[in-house]
Coordinates of C-alpha atoms and ligand atoms in Angstrom, one line a residue:
M20 CA -4.4 -26.5 -25.2
I21 CA -2.6 -25.2 -22.3
K22 CA -5.3 -24.4 -19.8
K23 CA -5.4 -20.9 -18.4
T24 CA -5.5 -20.7 -14.6
M25 CA -8.1 -18.0 -13.4
Q26 CA -5.9 -17.0 -10.6
K27 CA -4.3 -14.1 -10.4
K28 CA -0.6 -13.1 -8.6
I29 CA 1.0 -10.6 -7.5
A30 CA 4.3 -9.6 -6.3
I31 CA 4.5 -7.4 -2.9
I32 CA 7.5 -5.8 -2.3
N33 CA 7.4 -5.0 0.7
D34 CA 8.8 -5.7 4.1
L35 CA 8.2 -8.6 6.6
S36 CA 7.0 -7.2 10.1
G37 CA 6.9 -10.2 12.7
F38 CA 5.1 -8.3 15.1
G39 CA 2.1 -5.3 15.0
R40 CA 0.4 -6.4 12.2
C41 CA 1.4 -4.7 9.0
S42 CA 2.9 -4.4 5.7
L43 CA 3.7 -8.2 4.6
S44 CA 2.0 -9.9 7.9
V45 CA -1.3 -8.2 6.7
Q46 CA -1.4 -8.2 3.2
I47 CA -0.5 -11.9 2.6
P48 CA -3.4 -13.4 4.2
I49 CA -5.6 -10.5 3.0
L50 CA -4.5 -11.0 -0.6
S51 CA -4.8 -14.6 -0.3
A52 CA -8.5 -14.4 1.3
M53 CA -9.4 -12.5 -1.6
G54 CA -8.2 -15.4 -3.8
I55 CA -5.0 -14.3 -5.0
Q56 CA -1.8 -15.5 -5.1
A57 CA 0.7 -13.6 -2.7
C58 CA 4.3 -13.8 -3.4
P59 CA 6.7 -11.8 -1.2
I60 CA 9.6 -10.1 -1.5
P61 CA 10.5 -9.0 1.8
T62 CA 12.8 -5.4 1.3
G63 CA 13.3 -5.9 4.9
I64 CA 12.8 -7.8 8.1
F65 CA 11.8 -6.3 11.6
S66 CA 11.0 -8.1 14.6
N67 CA 8.1 -5.4 15.1
H68 CA 7.2 -2.0 13.5
T69 CA 9.1 1.1 13.9
G70 CA 5.8 2.6 15.8
Y71 CA 7.4 0.4 19.0
P72 CA 9.7 2.0 21.2
D73 CA 12.5 -0.4 20.1
Y74 CA 12.9 -2.6 17.3
T75 CA 15.6 -4.7 15.5
K76 CA 15.6 -4.7 11.6
K77 CA 17.8 -6.4 8.7
D78 CA 17.7 -4.7 5.5
L79 CA 18.0 -7.1 2.3
T80 CA 18.7 -4.7 -0.2
G81 CA 21.6 -6.9 -1.1
F82 CA 19.8 -10.2 -0.9
M83 CA 16.7 -8.7 -3.5
P84 CA 18.7 -9.6 -6.6
E85 CA 19.9 -13.3 -6.0
Y86 CA 16.0 -13.8 -5.0
I87 CA 14.9 -12.5 -7.6
K88 CA 16.9 -13.9 -10.3
K89 CA 16.0 -17.0 -8.9
W90 CA 12.0 -15.9 -9.8
K91 CA 13.9 -15.3 -13.3
D92 CA 14.8 -18.6 -14.0
L93 CA 11.7 -20.1 -12.8
G94 CA 10.4 -17.6 -15.5
L95 CA 7.7 -15.9 -13.7
S96 CA 5.4 -12.7 -14.3
F97 CA 2.5 -11.5 -12.7
D98 CA -0.5 -9.6 -12.8
G99 CA 0.0 -7.5 -10.1
I100 CA 3.3 -5.6 -9.0
Y101 CA 2.8 -4.4 -5.2
I102 CA 5.7 -1.9 -3.8
G103 CA 5.0 -0.9 -0.3
Y104 CA 7.4 -0.1 2.3
L105 CA 10.9 0.1 1.3
T106 CA 14.7 0.2 3.5
S107 CA 16.7 1.7 0.9
S108 CA 17.3 4.4 -1.7
S109 CA 18.7 1.8 -3.8
Q110 CA 15.7 -0.7 -4.1
I111 CA 14.0 1.6 -6.0
K112 CA 16.8 0.8 -8.9
I113 CA 16.1 -3.0 -8.1
I114 CA 12.4 -2.7 -8.3
K115 CA 12.4 -0.7 -11.6
E116 CA 14.5 -3.6 -13.3
F117 CA 11.8 -6.0 -11.6
I118 CA 8.7 -4.4 -13.1
K119 CA 10.6 -4.3 -16.7
D120 CA 11.3 -7.7 -16.2
F121 CA 8.6 -9.5 -14.4
S122 CA 5.3 -7.8 -16.4
K123 CA 2.9 -8.8 -19.2
K124 CA 1.3 -7.0 -20.9
D125 CA -1.8 -5.7 -18.9
T126 CA 0.5 -6.0 -15.5
M127 CA -0.5 -3.2 -12.9
V128 CA 1.7 -1.5 -10.5
I129 CA 0.1 -0.6 -7.5
L130 CA 2.6 2.1 -5.0
D131 CA 1.9 2.6 -1.9
P132 CA 4.1 5.6 -0.6
V133 CA 4.8 4.3 3.1
M134 CA 6.7 6.7 4.8
G135 CA 5.0 8.4 7.5
D136 CA 2.0 9.4 9.0
E137 CA 0.3 13.1 10.7
G138 CA 3.6 14.9 9.1
T139 CA 6.2 13.2 10.0
L140 CA 8.4 10.4 8.4
Y141 CA 8.6 7.3 9.9
S142 CA 11.2 6.4 12.9
G143 CA 14.1 5.2 11.3
Y144 CA 12.6 6.3 7.4
S145 CA 15.1 7.9 5.4
K146 CA 14.7 11.3 4.1
N147 CA 16.4 10.0 1.0
T148 CA 14.5 7.1 0.4
A149 CA 11.4 9.0 0.8
N150 CA 12.7 11.5 -2.1
A151 CA 13.9 8.7 -4.4
L152 CA 10.5 6.8 -4.5
K153 CA 9.0 9.9 -6.0
D154 CA 11.2 8.1 -9.1
L155 CA 8.5 5.3 -9.2
L156 CA 5.7 7.4 -9.7
K157 CA 5.6 7.0 -13.9
Y158 CA 5.3 3.1 -13.8
S159 CA 2.3 3.0 -11.4
A160 CA -1.5 2.8 -12.5
I161 CA -2.6 3.7 -9.0
I162 CA -1.2 5.3 -6.0
T163 CA -2.3 4.9 -2.3
P164 CA -0.4 7.3 -0.3
N165 CA -1.8 9.2 3.4
A166 CA -2.2 13.0 4.0
T167 CA 1.5 13.0 5.0
E168 CA 2.6 11.0 2.3
A169 CA 0.8 12.6 -0.9
C170 CA 2.1 16.8 0.5
F171 CA 5.6 15.1 0.8
L172 CA 5.7 13.4 -2.7
S173 CA 3.4 16.6 -4.8
G174 CA 6.2 18.8 -2.5
V175 CA 3.1 20.9 -0.7
L176 CA 3.4 21.7 2.9
Y177 CA 1.8 19.2 5.0
K178 CA -1.2 20.6 7.0
E179 CA -3.5 17.9 8.5
K180 CA -6.4 20.1 7.5
R181 CA -6.9 21.1 3.9
S182 CA -10.0 22.0 1.5
I183 CA -11.7 19.1 -0.5
K184 CA -10.2 21.6 -3.1
E185 CA -6.1 21.3 -2.6
W186 CA -6.2 17.9 -1.7
C187 CA -8.0 17.6 -4.9
E188 CA -5.0 19.5 -6.5
I189 CA -2.2 17.3 -4.6
A190 CA -4.2 14.4 -6.4
E191 CA -4.1 16.1 -9.8
I192 CA -0.2 16.8 -9.3
L193 CA 0.5 13.2 -8.3
S194 CA -1.4 11.9 -11.5
S195 CA 0.4 14.1 -13.9
E196 CA 3.5 12.5 -12.9
G197 CA 2.2 8.9 -13.5
P198 CA -0.6 7.0 -12.1
A199 CA -4.4 7.3 -13.3
K200 CA -5.8 6.8 -10.2
C201 CA -5.2 8.0 -6.8
V202 CA -6.7 7.6 -3.0
I203 CA -5.5 10.0 -0.5
T204 CA -6.5 8.1 2.6
G205 CA -7.1 9.8 6.0
L206 CA -7.8 13.1 5.1
S207 CA -9.5 15.1 8.5
M208 CA -12.6 16.4 7.7
G209 CA -14.5 17.7 11.2
S210 CA -15.8 14.6 13.0
M211 CA -15.1 12.5 9.7
I212 CA -12.5 10.8 7.9
G213 CA -12.5 11.4 4.4
N214 CA -10.8 9.4 1.3
L215 CA -10.1 11.2 -1.8
C216 CA -10.6 9.2 -4.9
Y217 CA -9.1 10.7 -7.9
E218 CA -9.4 9.2 -11.1
R219 CA -8.2 10.5 -14.6
N220 CA -9.0 9.9 -18.0
G221 CA -7.0 11.1 -20.3
K222 CA -7.4 15.0 -19.8
K223 CA -10.6 14.6 -18.0
A224 CA -10.9 13.4 -13.6
R225 CA -13.4 12.2 -11.6
I226 CA -13.6 13.0 -8.0
S227 CA -15.3 11.8 -5.2
I228 CA -15.0 11.8 -1.3
V229 CA -15.8 8.5 0.5
R230 CA -16.5 9.9 4.2
K231 CA -17.0 7.9 7.1
K232 CA -17.3 8.7 11.0
S233 CA -13.9 7.5 12.8
A234 CA -14.8 3.3 14.1
G235 CA -12.3 3.9 16.8
R236 CA -9.0 4.5 17.9
S237 CA -6.2 5.3 14.7
R238 CA -4.0 2.4 14.4
P239 CA -0.9 1.7 12.6
G240 CA -0.9 -1.1 9.9
T241 CA -4.5 0.5 8.8
G242 CA -3.0 1.4 5.5
D243 CA -1.6 -1.7 4.5
V244 CA -4.6 -3.6 4.8
F245 CA -6.1 -0.6 3.0
S246 CA -3.9 -0.7 0.3
G247 CA -3.9 -4.8 -0.1
I248 CA -7.9 -4.9 -0.8
I249 CA -7.1 -1.8 -3.1
A250 CA -4.6 -4.0 -5.2
G251 CA -6.7 -7.7 -4.6
D252 CA -9.6 -5.4 -6.4
A253 CA -7.6 -3.6 -9.1
L254 CA -6.4 -7.0 -10.3
M255 CA -9.8 -8.2 -10.5
K256 CA -10.9 -5.6 -12.2
K257 CA -13.2 -3.8 -10.1
D258 CA -14.5 -0.4 -10.0
F259 CA -11.6 1.9 -8.3
L260 CA -14.3 4.1 -6.0
S261 CA -16.2 0.8 -5.2
S262 CA -13.1 -0.8 -4.1
I263 CA -12.8 2.6 -1.8
K264 CA -15.6 1.9 -0.1
K265 CA -15.2 -1.8 0.3
A266 CA -11.3 -1.3 1.5
S267 CA -12.7 1.8 4.2
D268 CA -15.5 -0.7 5.0
F269 CA -13.1 -3.2 6.3
V270 CA -10.7 -0.7 8.1
A271 CA -13.7 0.7 9.7
K272 CA -14.7 -2.4 11.0
C273 CA -11.3 -4.0 12.2
I274 CA -11.1 -1.0 14.4
A275 CA -13.7 -1.7 15.8
R276 CA -13.1 -4.6 16.8
S277 CA -9.5 -4.3 17.7
D278 CA -10.7 -1.6 20.4
E279 CA -13.5 -4.2 21.6
L280 CA -10.9 -7.4 22.3
N281 CA -8.7 -4.4 23.8
I282 CA -6.0 -4.8 21.4
P283 CA -3.3 -2.5 22.4
V284 CA -3.5 0.5 19.8
S285 CA 0.8 -0.3 18.9
D286 CA -0.6 -4.0 17.9
G287 CA -2.7 -2.9 14.5
V288 CA -5.7 -3.7 13.8
C289 CA -7.2 -8.0 14.6
F290 CA -8.1 -8.1 10.9
E291 CA -8.0 -11.8 11.4
E292 CA -11.3 -11.8 13.1
F293 CA -12.9 -10.9 9.6
L294 CA -11.0 -14.1 7.8
K295 CA -11.6 -16.5 9.9
I296 CA -12.2 -20.2 8.1
K297 CA -15.7 -21.6 9.5
M298 CA -14.1 -24.5 11.8
Ligands
PXL309 O1 2.5 0.4 8.2 C1 3.6 0.8 7.7 C2 4.8 0.0 8.2 C3 5.6 -0.2 7.4 N1 6.5 -1.3 7.9 C4 7.1 -0.6 8.7 C5 7.0 -0.1 9.8 C6 5.7 1.1 9.1 C7 4.8 1.7 10.6 O2 5.3 2.3 11.3 O3 7.3 0.1 10.8 C8 8.3 -1.8 9.2

């Protein structure tokens, strides 16, 4: 009899930024620390994230099919497929094919539609790719947009401040495209920051808000830490709302510690402080 492994594996389709603590550089260690085998598919390589004044990058769209073909030859399949920062709209077609070829019966697709923040697209991120990303909603079980991304994907004008009712309507629009679970992150709610948790079961939806006092300065890469934890917990079949609380507590802890250690804001959060192997 073949012994079944208890370990889960996730394919992480995201960019590799060498410096600045975002995307694969934070998600591989975080998912590993959660006991999940993290298998990267780099969409592009960046010297450092695009929030710095300068960077260099290589788009890997042309290399992805050859890379994925070798995984196909190995007969791989995944419990989870995570999609993050894409470097071209042509990657959407490759990803759709990947989902078809590497899914099992209960494979979970988690989409973090990384494209921008504070009402604008990230420097160098193409509007064409942002538009094309909408096509992935119907394949996704969970999405984790921030306020900017949620507005863009739902075709609603971005405004920093909206009522909870309006954010619920935006989540509903997005969920109607496919994902039963949606968390809209980083909502400005007075002196608090809110995450809207939307879970649809058939036609019924359960909505909750997870509010937290800001733990310090806002930093790049926190969305990647957050959605990495959401993805890991989803594979472990944890309750969605509890995962959101866990992920936002972890991010808050990392932000506070980063300020304490005087880490430059552009360098992201020092999540390593909380993944330590006891020496
Ligand atoms: O954290 C989102 C992100 C991911 N990847 C790259 C980025 C950013 C945000 O700036 O520049 C390359």
